[in-house]
Amino acid sequence: MKKKLLLSVVCIILACLCFLSVGCAKNNDVGGDYYPNNVGPESTDKSESGSGDSSTETSPDRKIIYSVYVSYVVDNLEGCEESISSKLKNDEWVESSSLSQDYATVVVRIKTERLDEFMSSLDGLGEISSYTKESEDISERYYDKTVRKTALENEQTRLLELQEKATTLADLLAINTRLSEIDAELASINGTLNKYDSLVEYSTVTINLRVTYRGTEYTFWDQLLDGLSIGLDIAGGLLIFIICAIPYGAVATGIFFLVRYLVRRNKAKKAAKEAAKREQDNRTE
């Protein structure tokens, strides 16, 4: 009897142990499913931190090109270009300028960081008639060029290492050919990036100047003077015409009298012939 009771207690204990082990196993399975792909909390934090650093590194600085077009109406073009040049700093310059009787255009390159300051300094130049400010974001193009440059430089480094280890002439020729191609492309990319840097660092300002004419009162004396001036112009024109026509008139007169003389002579000859014929007819009768 005691043996049976002891055996029953042992079976109950074993059954409890089995139940507890199954419960723990289930709890462990739930804990593993909580994190995607069985990744624990520490791994998740590292992944998020890594992605955040990556996005920060791959986000390029904004590269924006500013261009300003402004027009002024001024009383006089004299001294305007000198006035504009006097407002430039030592590292700023006049890119181009053109001048006509009534219009002038001056193109200057201004540090982008002081563009607004420069535009404010032009207020005394004249009356502003138009103003346009344009911006062009070249960040993506700049970043693409930079990434391409880095990739080429890395490839160049690997090729130089292979060049030292190359043992055949064919390998050396292939490596040198590719290195030449990389050098040419890097030179083009560096030139483009330098141009972008200049355009971003220095804004382009195109200043158009136009002279304004202020009307004055047109008095009676002004009209009289204008009339006399017109009359003198007409009289002078007629005098010139007469002087120029004299030679042609003399020639025309000479021709007229010559023709008249020839016509009269022919008539006289015909009349004489007819008279002689009539006289001969009379004698015959």
PDB file of N, CA and C in Angstrom, residues 234-279:
ATOM      1  N   ILE A 234      13.704 123.782 -96.392  1.00  0.00           N
ATOM      2  CA  ILE A 234      13.079 123.663 -97.719  1.00  0.00           C
ATOM      3  C   ILE A 234      13.782 124.567 -98.726  1.00  0.00           C
ATOM      4  N   ALA A 235      14.048 125.840 -98.331  1.00  0.00           N
ATOM      5  CA  ALA A 235      14.732 126.780 -99.233  1.00  0.00           C
ATOM      6  C   ALA A 235      16.115 126.269 -99.605  1.00  0.00           C
ATOM      7  N   GLY A 236      16.820 125.751 -98.624  1.00  0.00           N
ATOM      8  CA  GLY A 236      18.140 125.201 -98.918  1.00  0.00           C
ATOM      9  C   GLY A 236      18.056 124.030 -99.878  1.00  0.00           C
ATOM     10  N   GLY A 237      17.021 123.211 -99.706  1.00  0.00           N
ATOM     11  CA  GLY A 237      16.847 122.085-100.610  1.00  0.00           C
ATOM     12  C   GLY A 237      16.549 122.534-102.029  1.00  0.00           C
ATOM     13  N   LEU A 238      15.685 123.583-102.168  1.00  0.00           N
ATOM     14  CA  LEU A 238      15.374 124.100-103.504  1.00  0.00           C
ATOM     15  C   LEU A 238      16.609 124.702-104.162  1.00  0.00           C
ATOM     16  N   LEU A 239      17.402 125.452-103.373  1.00  0.00           N
ATOM     17  CA  LEU A 239      18.610 126.067-103.928  1.00  0.00           C
ATOM     18  C   LEU A 239      19.577 125.007-104.421  1.00  0.00           C
ATOM     19  N   ILE A 240      19.724 124.000-103.643  1.00  0.00           N
ATOM     20  CA  ILE A 240      20.617 122.906-104.057  1.00  0.00           C
ATOM     21  C   ILE A 240      20.088 122.237-105.325  1.00  0.00           C
ATOM     22  N   PHE A 241      18.751 122.060-105.389  1.00  0.00           N
ATOM     23  CA  PHE A 241      18.158 121.445-106.578  1.00  0.00           C
ATOM     24  C   PHE A 241      18.412 122.300-107.818  1.00  0.00           C
ATOM     25  N   ILE A 242      18.249 123.637-107.650  1.00  0.00           N
ATOM     26  CA  ILE A 242      18.448 124.537-108.803  1.00  0.00           C
ATOM     27  C   ILE A 242      19.896 124.497-109.272  1.00  0.00           C
ATOM     28  N   ILE A 243      20.810 124.573-108.317  1.00  0.00           N
ATOM     29  CA  ILE A 243      22.234 124.551-108.671  1.00  0.00           C
ATOM     30  C   ILE A 243      22.587 123.263-109.388  1.00  0.00           C
ATOM     31  N   CYS A 244      22.063 122.169-108.880  1.00  0.00           N
ATOM     32  CA  CYS A 244      22.361 120.883-109.502  1.00  0.00           C
ATOM     33  C   CYS A 244      21.683 120.751-110.866  1.00  0.00           C
ATOM     34  N   ALA A 245      20.541 121.442-111.073  1.00  0.00           N
ATOM     35  CA  ALA A 245      19.798 121.308-112.323  1.00  0.00           C
ATOM     36  C   ALA A 245      20.334 122.212-113.428  1.00  0.00           C
ATOM     37  N   ILE A 246      21.156 123.234-113.093  1.00  0.00           N
ATOM     38  CA  ILE A 246      21.658 124.169-114.112  1.00  0.00           C
ATOM     39  C   ILE A 246      22.402 123.457-115.236  1.00  0.00           C
ATOM     40  N   PRO A 247      23.351 122.588-114.961  1.00  0.00           N
ATOM     41  CA  PRO A 247      24.051 121.909-116.076  1.00  0.00           C
ATOM     42  C   PRO A 247      23.094 121.124-116.963  1.00  0.00           C
ATOM     43  N   TYR A 248      22.175 120.409-116.322  1.00  0.00           N
ATOM     44  CA  TYR A 248      21.223 119.629-117.115  1.00  0.00           C
ATOM     45  C   TYR A 248      20.325 120.561-117.944  1.00  0.00           C
ATOM     46  N   GLY A 249      19.964 121.734-117.377  1.00  0.00           N
ATOM     47  CA  GLY A 249      19.135 122.687-118.110  1.00  0.00           C
ATOM     48  C   GLY A 249      19.873 123.258-119.319  1.00  0.00           C
ATOM     49  N   ALA A 250      21.154 123.556-119.130  1.00  0.00           N
ATOM     50  CA  ALA A 250      21.949 124.100-120.250  1.00  0.00           C
ATOM     51  C   ALA A 250      22.038 123.083-121.382  1.00  0.00           C
ATOM     52  N   VAL A 251      22.302 121.843-121.033  1.00  0.00           N
ATOM     53  CA  VAL A 251      22.382 120.795-122.063  1.00  0.00           C
ATOM     54  C   VAL A 251      21.044 120.629-122.758  1.00  0.00           C
ATOM     55  N   ALA A 252      19.953 120.618-121.984  1.00  0.00           N
ATOM     56  CA  ALA A 252      18.624 120.461-122.572  1.00  0.00           C
ATOM     57  C   ALA A 252      18.293 121.638-123.482  1.00  0.00           C
ATOM     58  N   THR A 253      18.688 122.861-123.091  1.00  0.00           N
ATOM     59  CA  THR A 253      18.429 124.042-123.930  1.00  0.00           C
ATOM     60  C   THR A 253      19.202 123.964-125.248  1.00  0.00           C
ATOM     61  N   GLY A 254      20.476 123.554-125.170  1.00  0.00           N
ATOM     62  CA  GLY A 254      21.282 123.408-126.383  1.00  0.00           C
ATOM     63  C   GLY A 254      20.691 122.391-127.334  1.00  0.00           C
ATOM     64  N   ILE A 255      20.235 121.284-126.779  1.00  0.00           N
ATOM     65  CA  ILE A 255      19.622 120.248-127.622  1.00  0.00           C
ATOM     66  C   ILE A 255      18.346 120.771-128.274  1.00  0.00           C
ATOM     67  N   PHE A 256      17.566 121.527-127.472  1.00  0.00           N
ATOM     68  CA  PHE A 256      16.315 122.073-128.011  1.00  0.00           C
ATOM     69  C   PHE A 256      16.580 122.983-129.219  1.00  0.00           C
ATOM     70  N   PHE A 257      17.545 123.930-129.071  1.00  0.00           N
ATOM     71  CA  PHE A 257      17.835 124.852-130.171  1.00  0.00           C
ATOM     72  C   PHE A 257      18.452 124.131-131.366  1.00  0.00           C
ATOM     73  N   LEU A 258      19.248 123.085-131.124  1.00  0.00           N
ATOM     74  CA  LEU A 258      19.827 122.324-132.223  1.00  0.00           C
ATOM     75  C   LEU A 258      18.746 121.613-133.023  1.00  0.00           C
ATOM     76  N   VAL A 259      17.846 121.002-132.299  1.00  0.00           N
ATOM     77  CA  VAL A 259      16.749 120.288-132.977  1.00  0.00           C
ATOM     78  C   VAL A 259      15.898 121.276-133.772  1.00  0.00           C
ATOM     79  N   ARG A 260      15.598 122.430-133.164  1.00  0.00           N
ATOM     80  CA  ARG A 260      14.787 123.408-133.867  1.00  0.00           C
ATOM     81  C   ARG A 260      15.483 123.909-135.126  1.00  0.00           C
ATOM     82  N   TYR A 261      16.812 124.126-135.053  1.00  0.00           N
ATOM     83  CA  TYR A 261      17.579 124.577-136.226  1.00  0.00           C
ATOM     84  C   TYR A 261      17.535 123.539-137.335  1.00  0.00           C
ATOM     85  N   LEU A 262      17.700 122.268-136.978  1.00  0.00           N
ATOM     86  CA  LEU A 262      17.692 121.201-137.973  1.00  0.00           C
ATOM     87  C   LEU A 262      16.321 121.075-138.633  1.00  0.00           C
ATOM     88  N   VAL A 263      15.285 121.215-137.821  1.00  0.00           N
ATOM     89  CA  VAL A 263      13.923 121.114-138.369  1.00  0.00           C
ATOM     90  C   VAL A 263      13.664 122.255-139.344  1.00  0.00           C
ATOM     91  N   ARG A 264      14.033 123.462-138.959  1.00  0.00           N
ATOM     92  CA  ARG A 264      13.828 124.616-139.837  1.00  0.00           C
ATOM     93  C   ARG A 264      14.648 124.488-141.130  1.00  0.00           C
ATOM     94  N   ARG A 265      15.869 123.962-141.027  1.00  0.00           N
ATOM     95  CA  ARG A 265      16.693 123.810-142.218  1.00  0.00           C
ATOM     96  C   ARG A 265      16.081 122.799-143.184  1.00  0.00           C
ATOM     97  N   ASN A 266      15.567 121.729-142.613  1.00  0.00           N
ATOM     98  CA  ASN A 266      14.925 120.726-143.472  1.00  0.00           C
ATOM     99  C   ASN A 266      13.696 121.306-144.167  1.00  0.00           C
ATOM    100  N   LYS A 267      12.937 122.110-143.425  1.00  0.00           N
ATOM    101  CA  LYS A 267      11.756 122.741-144.043  1.00  0.00           C
ATOM    102  C   LYS A 267      12.170 123.704-145.156  1.00  0.00           C
ATOM    103  N   ALA A 268      13.243 124.442-144.909  1.00  0.00           N
ATOM    104  CA  ALA A 268      13.715 125.399-145.931  1.00  0.00           C
ATOM    105  C   ALA A 268      14.169 124.666-147.184  1.00  0.00           C
ATOM    106  N   LYS A 269      14.877 123.526-147.016  1.00  0.00           N
ATOM    107  CA  LYS A 269      15.323 122.745-148.156  1.00  0.00           C
ATOM    108  C   LYS A 269      14.136 122.209-148.952  1.00  0.00           C
ATOM    109  N   LYS A 270      13.139 121.727-148.233  1.00  0.00           N
ATOM    110  CA  LYS A 270      11.955 121.210-148.922  1.00  0.00           C
ATOM    111  C   LYS A 270      11.241 122.333-149.687  1.00  0.00           C
ATOM    112  N   ALA A 271      11.125 123.495-149.044  1.00  0.00           N
ATOM    113  CA  ALA A 271      10.456 124.634-149.718  1.00  0.00           C
ATOM    114  C   ALA A 271      11.220 125.053-150.961  1.00  0.00           C
ATOM    115  N   ALA A 272      12.560 125.046-150.899  1.00  0.00           N
ATOM    116  CA  ALA A 272      13.372 125.435-152.066  1.00  0.00           C
ATOM    117  C   ALA A 272      13.208 124.436-153.198  1.00  0.00           C
ATOM    118  N   LYS A 273      13.187 123.161-152.849  1.00  0.00           N
ATOM    119  CA  LYS A 273      12.998 122.131-153.863  1.00  0.00           C
ATOM    120  C   LYS A 273      11.642 122.266-154.541  1.00  0.00           C
ATOM    121  N   GLU A 274      10.624 122.508-153.740  1.00  0.00           N
ATOM    122  CA  GLU A 274       9.280 122.652-154.313  1.00  0.00           C
ATOM    123  C   GLU A 274       9.203 123.889-155.220  1.00  0.00           C
ATOM    124  N   ALA A 275       9.860 124.971-154.807  1.00  0.00           N
ATOM    125  CA  ALA A 275       9.852 126.201-155.631  1.00  0.00           C
ATOM    126  C   ALA A 275      10.586 125.963-156.939  1.00  0.00           C
ATOM    127  N   ALA A 276      11.725 125.261-156.881  1.00  0.00           N
ATOM    128  CA  ALA A 276      12.482 124.959-158.091  1.00  0.00           C
ATOM    129  C   ALA A 276      11.697 124.046-159.010  1.00  0.00           C
ATOM    130  N   LYS A 277      10.975 123.127-158.469  1.00  0.00           N
ATOM    131  CA  LYS A 277      10.166 122.208-159.276  1.00  0.00           C
ATOM    132  C   LYS A 277       9.039 122.945-159.962  1.00  0.00           C
ATOM    133  N   ARG A 278       8.381 123.861-159.191  1.00  0.00           N
ATOM    134  CA  ARG A 278       7.286 124.615-159.803  1.00  0.00           C
ATOM    135  C   ARG A 278       7.806 125.503-160.942  1.00  0.00           C
ATOM    136  N   GLU A 279       8.987 126.075-160.737  1.00  0.00           N
ATOM    137  CA  GLU A 279       9.564 126.952-161.783  1.00  0.00           C
ATOM    138  C   GLU A 279       9.909 126.131-163.022  1.00  0.00           C
TER     139      GLU A 279
END
